[in-house]
Short mmCIF file of C-alpha atoms in Angstrom, two decimals:
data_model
loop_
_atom_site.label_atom_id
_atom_site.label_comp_id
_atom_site.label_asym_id
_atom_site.label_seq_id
_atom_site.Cartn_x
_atom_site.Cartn_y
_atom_site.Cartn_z
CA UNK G 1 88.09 147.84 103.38
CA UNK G 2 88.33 151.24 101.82
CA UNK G 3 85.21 153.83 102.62
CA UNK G 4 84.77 154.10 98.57
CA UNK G 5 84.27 150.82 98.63
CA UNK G 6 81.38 150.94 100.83
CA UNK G 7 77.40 151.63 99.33
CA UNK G 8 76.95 155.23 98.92
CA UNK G 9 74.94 156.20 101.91
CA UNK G 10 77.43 154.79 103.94
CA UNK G 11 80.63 156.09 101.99
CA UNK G 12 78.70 159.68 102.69
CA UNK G 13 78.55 158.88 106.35
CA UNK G 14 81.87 157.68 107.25
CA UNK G 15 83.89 160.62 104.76
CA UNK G 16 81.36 163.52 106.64
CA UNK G 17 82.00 162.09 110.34
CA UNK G 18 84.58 164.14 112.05
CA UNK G 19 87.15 162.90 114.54
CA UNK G 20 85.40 160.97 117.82
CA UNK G 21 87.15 161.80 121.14
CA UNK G 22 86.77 160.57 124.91
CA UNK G 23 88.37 162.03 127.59
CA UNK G 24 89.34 160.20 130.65
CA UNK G 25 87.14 157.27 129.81
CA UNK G 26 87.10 154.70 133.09
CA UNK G 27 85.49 151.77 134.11
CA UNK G 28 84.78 150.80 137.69
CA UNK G 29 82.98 147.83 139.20
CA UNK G 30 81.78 147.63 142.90
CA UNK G 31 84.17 151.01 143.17
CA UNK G 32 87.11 148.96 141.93
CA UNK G 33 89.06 150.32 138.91
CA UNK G 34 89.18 147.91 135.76
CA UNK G 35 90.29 150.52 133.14
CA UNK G 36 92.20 153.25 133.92
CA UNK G 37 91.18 156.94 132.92
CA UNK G 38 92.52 157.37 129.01
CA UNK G 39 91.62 159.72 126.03
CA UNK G 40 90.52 157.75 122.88
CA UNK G 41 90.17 159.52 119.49
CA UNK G 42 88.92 157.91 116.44
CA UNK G 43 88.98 159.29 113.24
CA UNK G 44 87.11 158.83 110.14
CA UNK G 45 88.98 156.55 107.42
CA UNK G 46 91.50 155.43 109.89
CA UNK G 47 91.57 152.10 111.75
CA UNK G 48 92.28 151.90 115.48
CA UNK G 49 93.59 148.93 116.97
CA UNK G 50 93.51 147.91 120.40
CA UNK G 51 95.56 145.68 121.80
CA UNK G 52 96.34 143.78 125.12
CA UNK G 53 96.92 140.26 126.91
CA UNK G 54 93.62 138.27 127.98
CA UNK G 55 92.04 139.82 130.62
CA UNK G 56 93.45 143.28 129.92
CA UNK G 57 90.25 144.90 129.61
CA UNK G 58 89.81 145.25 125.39
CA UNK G 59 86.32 143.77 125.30
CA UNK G 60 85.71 146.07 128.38
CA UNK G 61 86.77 148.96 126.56
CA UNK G 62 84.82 148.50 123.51
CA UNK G 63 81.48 147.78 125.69
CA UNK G 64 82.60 151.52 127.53
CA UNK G 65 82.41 153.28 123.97
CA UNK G 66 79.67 151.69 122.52
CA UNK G 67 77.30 152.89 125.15
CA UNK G 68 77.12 148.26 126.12
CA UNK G 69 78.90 148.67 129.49
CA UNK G 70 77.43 145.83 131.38
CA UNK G 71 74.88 146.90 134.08
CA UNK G 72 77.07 146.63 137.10
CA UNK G 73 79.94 148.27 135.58
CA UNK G 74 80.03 152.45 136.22
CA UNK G 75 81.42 154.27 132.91
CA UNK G 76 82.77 157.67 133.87
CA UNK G 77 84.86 160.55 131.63
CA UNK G 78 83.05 162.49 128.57
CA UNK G 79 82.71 162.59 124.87
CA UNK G 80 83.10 165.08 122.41
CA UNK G 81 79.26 166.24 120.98
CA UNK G 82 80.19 164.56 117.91
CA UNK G 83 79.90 160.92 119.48
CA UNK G 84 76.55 159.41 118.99
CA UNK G 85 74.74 158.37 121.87
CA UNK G 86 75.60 153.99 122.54
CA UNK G 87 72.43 153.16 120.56
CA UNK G 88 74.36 154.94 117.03
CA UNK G 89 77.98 152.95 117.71
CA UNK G 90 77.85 149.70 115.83
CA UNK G 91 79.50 146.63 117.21
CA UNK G 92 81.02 144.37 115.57
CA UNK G 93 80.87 141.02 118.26
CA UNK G 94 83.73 138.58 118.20
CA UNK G 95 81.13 135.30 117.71
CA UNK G 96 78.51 135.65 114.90
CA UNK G 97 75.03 134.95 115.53
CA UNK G 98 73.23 133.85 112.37
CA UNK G 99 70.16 132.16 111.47
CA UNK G 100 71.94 128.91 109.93
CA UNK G 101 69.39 128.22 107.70
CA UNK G 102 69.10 131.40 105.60
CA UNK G 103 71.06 131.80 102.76
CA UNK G 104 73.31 134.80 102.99
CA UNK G 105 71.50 137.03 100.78
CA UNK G 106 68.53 136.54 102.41
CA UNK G 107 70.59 137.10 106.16
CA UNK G 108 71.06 140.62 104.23
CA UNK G 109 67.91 141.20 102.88
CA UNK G 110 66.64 140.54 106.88
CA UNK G 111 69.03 142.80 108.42
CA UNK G 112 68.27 145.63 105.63
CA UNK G 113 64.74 145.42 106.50
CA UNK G 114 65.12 145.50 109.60
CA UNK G 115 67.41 148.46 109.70
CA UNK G 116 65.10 150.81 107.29
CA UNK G 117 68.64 150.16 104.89
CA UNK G 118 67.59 150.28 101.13
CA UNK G 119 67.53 147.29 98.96
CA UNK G 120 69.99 148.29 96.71
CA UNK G 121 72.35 148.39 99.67
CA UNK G 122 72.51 143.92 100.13
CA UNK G 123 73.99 144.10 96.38
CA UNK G 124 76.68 146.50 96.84
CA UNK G 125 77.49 145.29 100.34
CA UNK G 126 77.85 141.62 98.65
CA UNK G 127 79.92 142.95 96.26
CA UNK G 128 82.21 145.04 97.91
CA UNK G 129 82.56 142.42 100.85
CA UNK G 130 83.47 139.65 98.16
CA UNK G 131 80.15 137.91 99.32
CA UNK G 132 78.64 137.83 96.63
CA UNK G 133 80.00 134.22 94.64
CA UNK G 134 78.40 132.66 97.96
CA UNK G 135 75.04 134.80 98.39
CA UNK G 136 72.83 131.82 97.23
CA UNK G 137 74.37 129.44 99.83
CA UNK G 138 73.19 129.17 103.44
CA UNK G 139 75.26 130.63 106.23
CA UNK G 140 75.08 127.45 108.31
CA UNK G 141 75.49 126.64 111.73
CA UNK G 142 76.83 123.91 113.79
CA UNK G 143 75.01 121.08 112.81
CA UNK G 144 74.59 121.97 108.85
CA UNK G 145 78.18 122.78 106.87
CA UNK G 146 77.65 127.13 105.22
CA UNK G 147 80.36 129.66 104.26
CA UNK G 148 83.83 129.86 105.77
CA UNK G 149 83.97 132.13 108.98
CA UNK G 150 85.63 134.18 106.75
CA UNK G 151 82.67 134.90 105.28
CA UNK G 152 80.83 134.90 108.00
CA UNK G 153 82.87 137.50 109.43
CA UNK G 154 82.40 139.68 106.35
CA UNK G 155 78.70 139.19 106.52
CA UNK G 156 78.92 140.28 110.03
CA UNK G 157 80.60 143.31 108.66
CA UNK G 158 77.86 143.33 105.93
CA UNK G 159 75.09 143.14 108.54
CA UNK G 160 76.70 146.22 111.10
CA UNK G 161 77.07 148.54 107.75
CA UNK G 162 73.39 148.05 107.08
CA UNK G 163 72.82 150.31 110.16
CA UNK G 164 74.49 153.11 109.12
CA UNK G 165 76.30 153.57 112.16
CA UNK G 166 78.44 156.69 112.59
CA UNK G 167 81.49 154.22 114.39
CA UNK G 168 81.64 150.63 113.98
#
C-alpha cells in the first residue's frame, strides 16, 4: 500500500513525517534484560520489518515503541522529538477485534466517528483497501460466517488509518 493511495489527510501526514529514531531502546522486567539496547529508525514511505523466532521479543518491541509496554515491563533509551508521544503511534494488533454484526462500512463509519476522521475518509479507505465490493456485508465473527481475514486484516488497516497516526 502506496502513501498516494491513502485519503488525502493521511497521504499529507505520512509524505510530511520525517525519519523516527530511538536510541538504545531496552526492555527490562523485574531488572532482567528482555531486549537488548538497539537504535531503531523508521522512515516515512518505507516499510520496516522485524523479524525473529517465537519468543524473541518482536511483540515486545513493538509494545516498547508504541508507548503499550506492559505495566511491569521498564522501557529505557530516548527518541528523537519527532516521535509522538505512545498515545499518536497506531498499532496494528495481530488478532482483530470487530463487532461481528456490523457490516463493514458501518465498522468504518464507527471508527471514523469515533476518531473525529471525516466521512469522506470510509469511501476512499474502502476503495483504496479493495474493501469496498464487500462494504455492505457484515464482518462476522465466530459463530456467524463475514469477510475473509483478508479483509478483515485490511479493515484493520482501514480502522488504524482513520486515526491519523503519525507511525502505524
Amino acid at each position: 500500500l502506496h502513501a498516494s493511495m491513502l485519503p488525502v489527510s493521511v497521504g499529507v501526514a505520512l509524505a510530511a513525517a520525517s525519519t523516527l529514531r530511538w536510541s538504545s531502546l531496552a526492555v527490562e522486567a523485574d531488572g532482567q534484560p528482555l531486549l537488548q539496547p538497539m537504535h531503531i529508525e523508521a522512515s516515512p514511505g518505507r516499510l520496516l520489518g522485524i523479524l525473529g523466532p517465537s519468543g524473541a521479543g518482536k511483540s515486545t518491541l513493538l509494545g516498547a515503541l508504541a508507548g503499550r509496554a506492559r505495566p511491569r515491563l521498564r522501557v529505557s533509551g530516548s527518541r528523537d522529538a519527532a516521535v509522538p508521544p505512545g498515545g499518536e503511534v497506531g498499532v496494528l494488533d495481530q488478532s482483530d477485534a470487530f463487532f461481528g454484526l456490523l457490516t463493514v462500512r458501518e465498522t468504518l463509519e464507527l471508527t471514523a466517528s469515533l476518531e473525529g476522521a471525516e466521512a469522506e475518509e470510509v469511501d476512499l479507505l474502502l476503495a483504496s483497501l479493495g474493501i469496498a465490493p464487500v462494504q455492505h456485508s457484515r464482518v462476522g465473527d465466530s459463530l456467524r460466517r463475514g469477510i475473509s481475514g483478508g479483509e478483515k486484516r485490511r479493515l484493520s488497516l482501514g480502522c488504524a488509518l482513520l486515526a491519523h497516526p503519525p507511525l502505524l
